[in-house]
PDB file of C-alpha atoms in Angstrom:
ATOM      1  CA  UNK A  70    -208.625 119.708  45.393  1.00 94.00           C
ATOM      2  CA  UNK A  71    -204.888 119.796  44.861  1.00 95.00           C
ATOM      3  CA  UNK A  72    -203.926 116.692  42.934  1.00 96.00           C
ATOM      4  CA  UNK A  73    -200.879 115.233  41.235  1.00 97.00           C
ATOM      5  CA  UNK A  74    -201.237 112.161  39.056  1.00 97.00           C
ATOM      6  CA  UNK A  75    -198.164 110.380  37.790  1.00 97.00           C
ATOM      7  CA  UNK A  76    -198.170 108.056  34.805  1.00 96.00           C
ATOM      8  CA  UNK A  77    -195.886 106.584  32.191  1.00 97.00           C
ATOM      9  CA  UNK A  78    -194.147 103.972  34.310  1.00 97.00           C
ATOM     10  CA  UNK A  79    -193.659 100.412  33.217  1.00 97.00           C
ATOM     11  CA  UNK A  80    -191.215  97.598  32.570  1.00 98.00           C
ATOM     12  CA  UNK A  81    -188.126  98.512  30.582  1.00 98.00           C
ATOM     13  CA  UNK A  82    -184.895  96.694  29.808  1.00 98.00           C
ATOM     14  CA  UNK A  83    -181.537  97.895  31.141  1.00 98.00           C
ATOM     15  CA  UNK A  84    -180.203 100.638  28.928  1.00 98.00           C
ATOM     16  CA  UNK A  85    -183.694 101.597  27.823  1.00 98.00           C
ATOM     17  CA  UNK A  86    -185.614 104.843  28.117  1.00 98.00           C
ATOM     18  CA  UNK A  87    -188.888 105.963  29.616  1.00 98.00           C
ATOM     19  CA  UNK A  88    -190.749 109.231  30.005  1.00 98.00           C
ATOM     20  CA  UNK A  89    -192.764 109.872  33.130  1.00 98.00           C
ATOM     21  CA  UNK A  90    -195.506 112.475  33.206  1.00 98.00           C
ATOM     22  CA  UNK A  91    -197.317 114.184  36.037  1.00 97.00           C
ATOM     23  CA  UNK A  92    -200.644 115.956  35.615  1.00 97.00           C
ATOM     24  CA  UNK A  93    -201.315 118.712  38.126  1.00 97.00           C
ATOM     25  CA  UNK A  94    -204.684 120.163  39.042  1.00 97.00           C
ATOM     26  CA  UNK A  95    -206.310 122.251  41.734  1.00 97.00           C
ATOM     27  CA  UNK A  96    -203.534 124.809  42.107  1.00 96.00           C
ATOM     28  CA  UNK A  97    -201.538 127.354  40.140  1.00 97.00           C
ATOM     29  CA  UNK A  98    -198.952 124.950  38.720  1.00 97.00           C
ATOM     30  CA  UNK A  99    -196.824 127.664  37.114  1.00 96.00           C
ATOM     31  CA  UNK A 100    -196.005 129.276  40.440  1.00 96.00           C
ATOM     32  CA  UNK A 101    -194.405 126.267  42.108  1.00 96.00           C
ATOM     33  CA  UNK A 102    -191.095 124.494  41.936  1.00 96.00           C
ATOM     34  CA  UNK A 103    -191.720 120.813  41.276  1.00 97.00           C
ATOM     35  CA  UNK A 104    -189.709 117.740  42.211  1.00 97.00           C
ATOM     36  CA  UNK A 105    -189.436 114.039  41.511  1.00 98.00           C
ATOM     37  CA  UNK A 106    -188.809 111.673  44.425  1.00 98.00           C
ATOM     38  CA  UNK A 107    -188.461 107.902  44.147  1.00 98.00           C
ATOM     39  CA  UNK A 108    -188.615 104.927  46.450  1.00 97.00           C
ATOM     40  CA  UNK A 109    -187.125 101.559  45.593  1.00 97.00           C
ATOM     41  CA  UNK A 110    -188.925  98.454  46.880  1.00 94.00           C
ATOM     42  CA  UNK A 111    -188.423  98.158  50.631  1.00 93.00           C
ATOM     43  CA  UNK A 112    -186.024 101.096  50.626  1.00 96.00           C
ATOM     44  CA  UNK A 113    -186.063 104.727  51.675  1.00 96.00           C
ATOM     45  CA  UNK A 114    -186.974 107.892  49.876  1.00 97.00           C
ATOM     46  CA  UNK A 115    -184.557 109.376  47.352  1.00 98.00           C
ATOM     47  CA  UNK A 116    -184.840 112.878  45.943  1.00 98.00           C
ATOM     48  CA  UNK A 117    -184.285 112.755  42.174  1.00 98.00           C
ATOM     49  CA  UNK A 118    -184.698 116.173  40.589  1.00 98.00           C
ATOM     50  CA  UNK A 119    -186.228 119.635  40.867  1.00 97.00           C
ATOM     51  CA  UNK A 120    -187.276 122.339  38.416  1.00 96.00           C
ATOM     52  CA  UNK A 121    -188.258 125.900  39.186  1.00 93.00           C
ATOM     53  CA  UNK A 122    -190.879 127.926  37.384  1.00 90.00           C
ATOM     54  CA  UNK A 123    -189.941 129.209  34.942  1.00 90.00           C
ATOM     55  CA  UNK A 124    -187.428 126.423  34.279  1.00 85.00           C
ATOM     56  CA  UNK A 125    -184.459 128.545  35.302  1.00 86.00           C
ATOM     57  CA  UNK A 126    -183.122 126.332  38.054  1.00 93.00           C
ATOM     58  CA  UNK A 127    -182.804 122.595  37.531  1.00 96.00           C
ATOM     59  CA  UNK A 128    -181.096 120.162  39.857  1.00 96.00           C
ATOM     60  CA  UNK A 129    -180.413 116.429  39.844  1.00 97.00           C
ATOM     61  CA  UNK A 130    -179.249 113.804  42.287  1.00 96.00           C
ATOM     62  CA  UNK A 131    -175.767 112.541  41.461  1.00 94.00           C
ATOM     63  CA  UNK A 132    -177.237 109.096  40.843  1.00 96.00           C
ATOM     64  CA  UNK A 133    -179.249 110.289  37.833  1.00 98.00           C
ATOM     65  CA  UNK A 134    -177.216 113.234  36.560  1.00 97.00           C
ATOM     66  CA  UNK A 135    -176.509 112.914  32.861  1.00 97.00           C
ATOM     67  CA  UNK A 136    -179.179 110.247  32.389  1.00 98.00           C
ATOM     68  CA  UNK A 137    -182.410 111.913  33.488  1.00 98.00           C
ATOM     69  CA  UNK A 138    -183.900 115.194  32.260  1.00 98.00           C
ATOM     70  CA  UNK A 139    -186.671 117.055  34.055  1.00 98.00           C
ATOM     71  CA  UNK A 140    -188.941 119.450  32.196  1.00 97.00           C
ATOM     72  CA  UNK A 141    -192.329 121.104  32.535  1.00 97.00           C
ATOM     73  CA  UNK A 142    -195.105 122.553  30.414  1.00 97.00           C
ATOM     74  CA  UNK A 143    -196.885 125.213  32.415  1.00 97.00           C
ATOM     75  CA  UNK A 144    -199.517 125.681  29.728  1.00 97.00           C
ATOM     76  CA  UNK A 145    -200.521 122.052  30.193  1.00 97.00           C
ATOM     77  CA  UNK A 146    -199.944 121.882  33.969  1.00 97.00           C
ATOM     78  CA  UNK A 147    -197.560 119.028  33.398  1.00 97.00           C
ATOM     79  CA  UNK A 148    -194.227 117.825  34.730  1.00 97.00           C
ATOM     80  CA  UNK A 149    -192.001 115.309  32.972  1.00 98.00           C
ATOM     81  CA  UNK A 150    -189.018 113.117  33.680  1.00 98.00           C
ATOM     82  CA  UNK A 151    -187.127 111.732  30.707  1.00 98.00           C
ATOM     83  CA  UNK A 152    -185.084 108.745  31.820  1.00 98.00           C
ATOM     84  CA  UNK A 153    -182.319 107.306  29.649  1.00 98.00           C
ATOM     85  CA  UNK A 154    -179.716 104.585  30.158  1.00 98.00           C
ATOM     86  CA  UNK A 155    -181.906 102.996  32.787  1.00 98.00           C
ATOM     87  CA  UNK A 156    -180.336 100.602  35.264  1.00 98.00           C
ATOM     88  CA  UNK A 157    -181.724  98.002  37.618  1.00 97.00           C
ATOM     89  CA  UNK A 158    -181.186 100.338  40.570  1.00 97.00           C
ATOM     90  CA  UNK A 159    -183.547 102.872  38.976  1.00 98.00           C
ATOM     91  CA  UNK A 160    -186.382 100.465  39.781  1.00 98.00           C
ATOM     92  CA  UNK A 161    -188.705 102.369  42.109  1.00 98.00           C
ATOM     93  CA  UNK A 162    -192.006 104.103  42.540  1.00 97.00           C
ATOM     94  CA  UNK A 163    -191.599 107.635  41.221  1.00 98.00           C
ATOM     95  CA  UNK A 164    -193.545 110.465  42.846  1.00 97.00           C
ATOM     96  CA  UNK A 165    -194.043 113.958  41.529  1.00 97.00           C
ATOM     97  CA  UNK A 166    -194.376 116.469  44.348  1.00 97.00           C
ATOM     98  CA  UNK A 167    -195.070 120.154  44.683  1.00 97.00           C
ATOM     99  CA  UNK A 168    -192.568 122.194  46.684  1.00 96.00           C
ATOM    100  CA  UNK A 169    -194.575 124.507  48.934  1.00 95.00           C
ATOM    101  CA  UNK A 170    -191.555 125.712  50.857  1.00 93.00           C
ATOM    102  CA  UNK A 171    -187.980 124.463  51.070  1.00 94.00           C
ATOM    103  CA  UNK A 172    -188.251 120.798  51.934  1.00 94.00           C
ATOM    104  CA  UNK A 173    -192.028 120.831  52.194  1.00 96.00           C
ATOM    105  CA  UNK A 174    -193.277 118.515  49.497  1.00 96.00           C
ATOM    106  CA  UNK A 175    -197.035 118.189  49.230  1.00 94.00           C
ATOM    107  CA  UNK A 176    -199.158 116.534  48.011  1.00 93.00           C
ATOM    108  CA  UNK A 177    -197.854 113.090  47.216  1.00 92.00           C
ATOM    109  CA  UNK A 178    -199.710 111.182  44.542  1.00 85.00           C
ATOM    110  CA  UNK A 179    -199.950 107.438  44.162  1.00 91.00           C
ATOM    111  CA  UNK A 180    -196.699 107.361  42.204  1.00 95.00           C
ATOM    112  CA  UNK A 181    -195.857 105.394  39.087  1.00 97.00           C
ATOM    113  CA  UNK A 182    -193.874 102.163  39.139  1.00 97.00           C
ATOM    114  CA  UNK A 183    -190.738 101.882  37.033  1.00 98.00           C
ATOM    115  CA  UNK A 184    -189.166  98.449  36.763  1.00 98.00           C
ATOM    116  CA  UNK A 185    -185.855  97.979  34.980  1.00 98.00           C
ATOM    117  CA  UNK A 186    -185.254  94.328  34.251  1.00 97.00           C
ATOM    118  CA  UNK A 187    -184.232  92.080  31.398  1.00 96.00           C
TER     119      UNK A 187
ATOM    120  CA  UNK B  31    -170.866 112.537  48.028  1.00 86.00           C
ATOM    121  CA  UNK B  32    -173.321 113.975  50.517  1.00 92.00           C
ATOM    122  CA  UNK B  33    -174.754 111.467  52.958  1.00 95.00           C
ATOM    123  CA  UNK B  34    -177.524 112.226  55.443  1.00 97.00           C
ATOM    124  CA  UNK B  35    -177.392 109.878  58.407  1.00 97.00           C
ATOM    125  CA  UNK B  36    -180.257 108.632  60.543  1.00 98.00           C
ATOM    126  CA  UNK B  37    -180.502 105.852  63.079  1.00 97.00           C
ATOM    127  CA  UNK B  38    -181.729 102.771  61.148  1.00 97.00           C
ATOM    128  CA  UNK B  39    -184.050 101.818  63.965  1.00 97.00           C
ATOM    129  CA  UNK B  40    -185.215 102.991  67.348  1.00 97.00           C
ATOM    130  CA  UNK B  41    -187.495 101.630  70.002  1.00 96.00           C
ATOM    131  CA  UNK B  42    -189.601 103.521  72.518  1.00 97.00           C
ATOM    132  CA  UNK B  43    -192.059 102.448  75.187  1.00 97.00           C
ATOM    133  CA  UNK B  44    -195.656 103.623  74.990  1.00 97.00           C
ATOM    134  CA  UNK B  45    -195.848 107.012  76.672  1.00 97.00           C
ATOM    135  CA  UNK B  46    -192.115 107.472  76.421  1.00 97.00           C
ATOM    136  CA  UNK B  47    -189.998 110.072  74.684  1.00 98.00           C
ATOM    137  CA  UNK B  48    -187.640 109.461  71.803  1.00 97.00           C
ATOM    138  CA  UNK B  49    -185.350 111.741  69.824  1.00 98.00           C
ATOM    139  CA  UNK B  50    -184.435 110.822  66.269  1.00 98.00           C
ATOM    140  CA  UNK B  51    -181.471 112.572  64.709  1.00 98.00           C
ATOM    141  CA  UNK B  52    -180.349 113.628  61.246  1.00 98.00           C
ATOM    142  CA  UNK B  53    -176.674 114.218  60.560  1.00 97.00           C
ATOM    143  CA  UNK B  54    -174.502 115.200  57.625  1.00 97.00           C
ATOM    144  CA  UNK B  55    -171.247 113.506  56.671  1.00 94.00           C
ATOM    145  CA  UNK B  56    -169.788 116.791  55.435  1.00 88.00           C
ATOM    146  CA  UNK B  57    -170.402 118.830  58.576  1.00 94.00           C
ATOM    147  CA  UNK B  58    -173.026 120.252  60.872  1.00 96.00           C
ATOM    148  CA  UNK B  59    -176.702 120.460  60.049  1.00 97.00           C
ATOM    149  CA  UNK B  60    -178.052 123.978  60.460  1.00 96.00           C
ATOM    150  CA  UNK B  61    -181.282 125.851  59.860  1.00 96.00           C
ATOM    151  CA  UNK B  62    -179.866 126.726  56.443  1.00 95.00           C
ATOM    152  CA  UNK B  63    -180.520 123.123  55.456  1.00 96.00           C
ATOM    153  CA  UNK B  64    -184.229 123.627  56.217  1.00 97.00           C
ATOM    154  CA  UNK B  65    -184.475 120.229  57.941  1.00 98.00           C
ATOM    155  CA  UNK B  66    -187.781 118.571  57.161  1.00 98.00           C
ATOM    156  CA  UNK B  67    -189.226 115.421  58.684  1.00 98.00           C
ATOM    157  CA  UNK B  68    -191.599 112.983  57.002  1.00 98.00           C
ATOM    158  CA  UNK B  69    -193.527 110.076  58.436  1.00 97.00           C
ATOM    159  CA  UNK B  70    -194.366 107.049  56.338  1.00 97.00           C
ATOM    160  CA  UNK B  71    -196.389 103.960  57.128  1.00 95.00           C
ATOM    161  CA  UNK B  72    -196.014 100.897  54.883  1.00 91.00           C
ATOM    162  CA  UNK B  73    -197.899 101.199  51.629  1.00 89.00           C
ATOM    163  CA  UNK B  74    -198.687 104.862  52.153  1.00 92.00           C
ATOM    164  CA  UNK B  75    -197.248 108.063  50.755  1.00 92.00           C
ATOM    165  CA  UNK B  76    -195.049 110.110  53.083  1.00 95.00           C
ATOM    166  CA  UNK B  77    -196.678 112.710  55.304  1.00 95.00           C
ATOM    167  CA  UNK B  78    -194.864 115.844  56.374  1.00 96.00           C
ATOM    168  CA  UNK B  79    -194.498 116.411  60.116  1.00 97.00           C
ATOM    169  CA  UNK B  80    -192.007 119.244  60.554  1.00 97.00           C
ATOM    170  CA  UNK B  81    -190.470 121.711  58.102  1.00 97.00           C
ATOM    171  CA  UNK B  82    -187.922 124.500  58.376  1.00 97.00           C
ATOM    172  CA  UNK B  83    -186.299 122.816  61.368  1.00 98.00           C
ATOM    173  CA  UNK B  84    -189.073 123.269  63.905  1.00 97.00           C
ATOM    174  CA  UNK B  85    -192.386 124.247  62.307  1.00 97.00           C
ATOM    175  CA  UNK B  86    -195.073 121.599  62.682  1.00 97.00           C
ATOM    176  CA  UNK B  87    -197.252 121.012  59.681  1.00 95.00           C
ATOM    177  CA  UNK B  88    -200.960 121.722  60.050  1.00 94.00           C
ATOM    178  CA  UNK B  89    -202.790 119.023  61.960  1.00 94.00           C
ATOM    179  CA  UNK B  90    -199.677 117.439  63.405  1.00 96.00           C
ATOM    180  CA  UNK B  91    -199.777 116.716  67.121  1.00 96.00           C
ATOM    181  CA  UNK B  92    -197.707 118.906  69.412  1.00 96.00           C
ATOM    182  CA  UNK B  93    -196.145 115.678  70.653  1.00 97.00           C
ATOM    183  CA  UNK B  94    -193.809 116.105  67.667  1.00 98.00           C
ATOM    184  CA  UNK B  95    -191.148 118.784  67.774  1.00 98.00           C
ATOM    185  CA  UNK B  96    -188.152 119.587  65.616  1.00 98.00           C
ATOM    186  CA  UNK B  97    -184.894 121.214  66.618  1.00 97.00           C
ATOM    187  CA  UNK B  98    -181.166 121.423  66.094  1.00 98.00           C
ATOM    188  CA  UNK B  99    -179.259 119.453  68.716  1.00 97.00           C
ATOM    189  CA  UNK B 100    -175.548 119.972  68.529  1.00 95.00           C
ATOM    190  CA  UNK B 101    -174.581 119.419  64.924  1.00 96.00           C
ATOM    191  CA  UNK B 102    -177.700 117.478  63.940  1.00 98.00           C
ATOM    192  CA  UNK B 103    -181.350 118.063  63.254  1.00 98.00           C
ATOM    193  CA  UNK B 104    -183.621 116.258  65.663  1.00 98.00           C
ATOM    194  CA  UNK B 105    -187.210 115.090  65.854  1.00 98.00           C
ATOM    195  CA  UNK B 106    -188.524 114.498  69.357  1.00 98.00           C
ATOM    196  CA  UNK B 107    -191.669 112.507  69.972  1.00 98.00           C
ATOM    197  CA  UNK B 108    -193.173 112.703  73.440  1.00 98.00           C
ATOM    198  CA  UNK B 109    -195.916 110.484  74.822  1.00 97.00           C
ATOM    199  CA  UNK B 110    -195.253 107.853  72.160  1.00 97.00           C
ATOM    200  CA  UNK B 111    -198.326 106.072  70.889  1.00 96.00           C
ATOM    201  CA  UNK B 112    -198.810 102.863  68.968  1.00 96.00           C
ATOM    202  CA  UNK B 113    -199.695 104.699  65.771  1.00 94.00           C
ATOM    203  CA  UNK B 114    -196.348 106.534  65.883  1.00 97.00           C
ATOM    204  CA  UNK B 115    -194.803 103.247  64.851  1.00 97.00           C
ATOM    205  CA  UNK B 116    -193.601 103.754  61.277  1.00 97.00           C
ATOM    206  CA  UNK B 117    -190.592 105.119  59.394  1.00 98.00           C
ATOM    207  CA  UNK B 118    -189.321 108.676  59.721  1.00 98.00           C
ATOM    208  CA  UNK B 119    -187.265 110.408  57.038  1.00 98.00           C
ATOM    209  CA  UNK B 120    -185.203 113.534  57.315  1.00 98.00           C
ATOM    210  CA  UNK B 121    -184.732 115.759  54.255  1.00 98.00           C
ATOM    211  CA  UNK B 122    -182.041 118.413  53.928  1.00 98.00           C
ATOM    212  CA  UNK B 123    -181.755 121.222  51.396  1.00 97.00           C
ATOM    213  CA  UNK B 124    -178.183 121.436  50.148  1.00 93.00           C
ATOM    214  CA  UNK B 125    -178.097 125.097  49.217  1.00 79.00           C
ATOM    215  CA  UNK B 126    -177.419 124.435  45.571  1.00 75.00           C
ATOM    216  CA  UNK B 127    -181.087 123.639  45.148  1.00 80.00           C
ATOM    217  CA  UNK B 128    -180.604 119.932  45.559  1.00 94.00           C
ATOM    218  CA  UNK B 129    -181.984 117.823  48.363  1.00 97.00           C
ATOM    219  CA  UNK B 130    -180.871 114.688  50.129  1.00 97.00           C
ATOM    220  CA  UNK B 131    -183.027 112.324  52.168  1.00 98.00           C
ATOM    221  CA  UNK B 132    -181.663 110.385  55.085  1.00 98.00           C
ATOM    222  CA  UNK B 133    -181.932 106.627  55.047  1.00 97.00           C
ATOM    223  CA  UNK B 134    -184.868 106.705  57.428  1.00 97.00           C
ATOM    224  CA  UNK B 135    -185.469 105.510  60.977  1.00 98.00           C
ATOM    225  CA  UNK B 136    -187.897 102.701  61.660  1.00 98.00           C
ATOM    226  CA  UNK B 137    -189.540 103.446  64.981  1.00 98.00           C
ATOM    227  CA  UNK B 138    -190.991 100.662  67.092  1.00 97.00           C
ATOM    228  CA  UNK B 139    -193.344 101.413  69.965  1.00 96.00           C
ATOM    229  CA  UNK B 140    -193.385  98.568  72.475  1.00 91.00           C
TER     230      UNK B 140
END
């Protein structure tokens, strides 16, 4: 079964840092581009970042550029999102998703909640 | 800044047809943006409906169809049913490898 499990979320103060992880299983992780997508409470979906495999092509949404860093470890079937200088508007559920084809993100895990608050 | 526009809300009668659209503030949406449509019910993860403009995902009813209408991507739902009532999100690929989601359309069937 193809599965993505996100973890590492939590409560952090404004200006703080957090590292999200995503464990992949059931598919050949090293052959797929991976993405992070987030959803703030009661709001819509927001694409955050993507990383190809190998990590040649990396992209970020303008809202996180310079603060977030995406990375991957193909040997460990893992995806990461290092988040610095966190702000209240970064509060969201963060999903790691596999990119099957352009725009086709699947599966979606349960996500991990990040709350930025003092 | 790139903004993808969707109708915030739409209403359709049961059995009716509705077309949701997805526009781009910087110009026309084309197949080069690989328009993708997701459906999301409250508390659930998004589910893909259409990718690459007009290709239905496996298991999706043929009541859903994607297209380009004028300068926008469109998702048409025919024979609307009660369980179509949820939010629909458009996703566009921006060529540079980045993506942008639209704000979503909340569809009401009544």
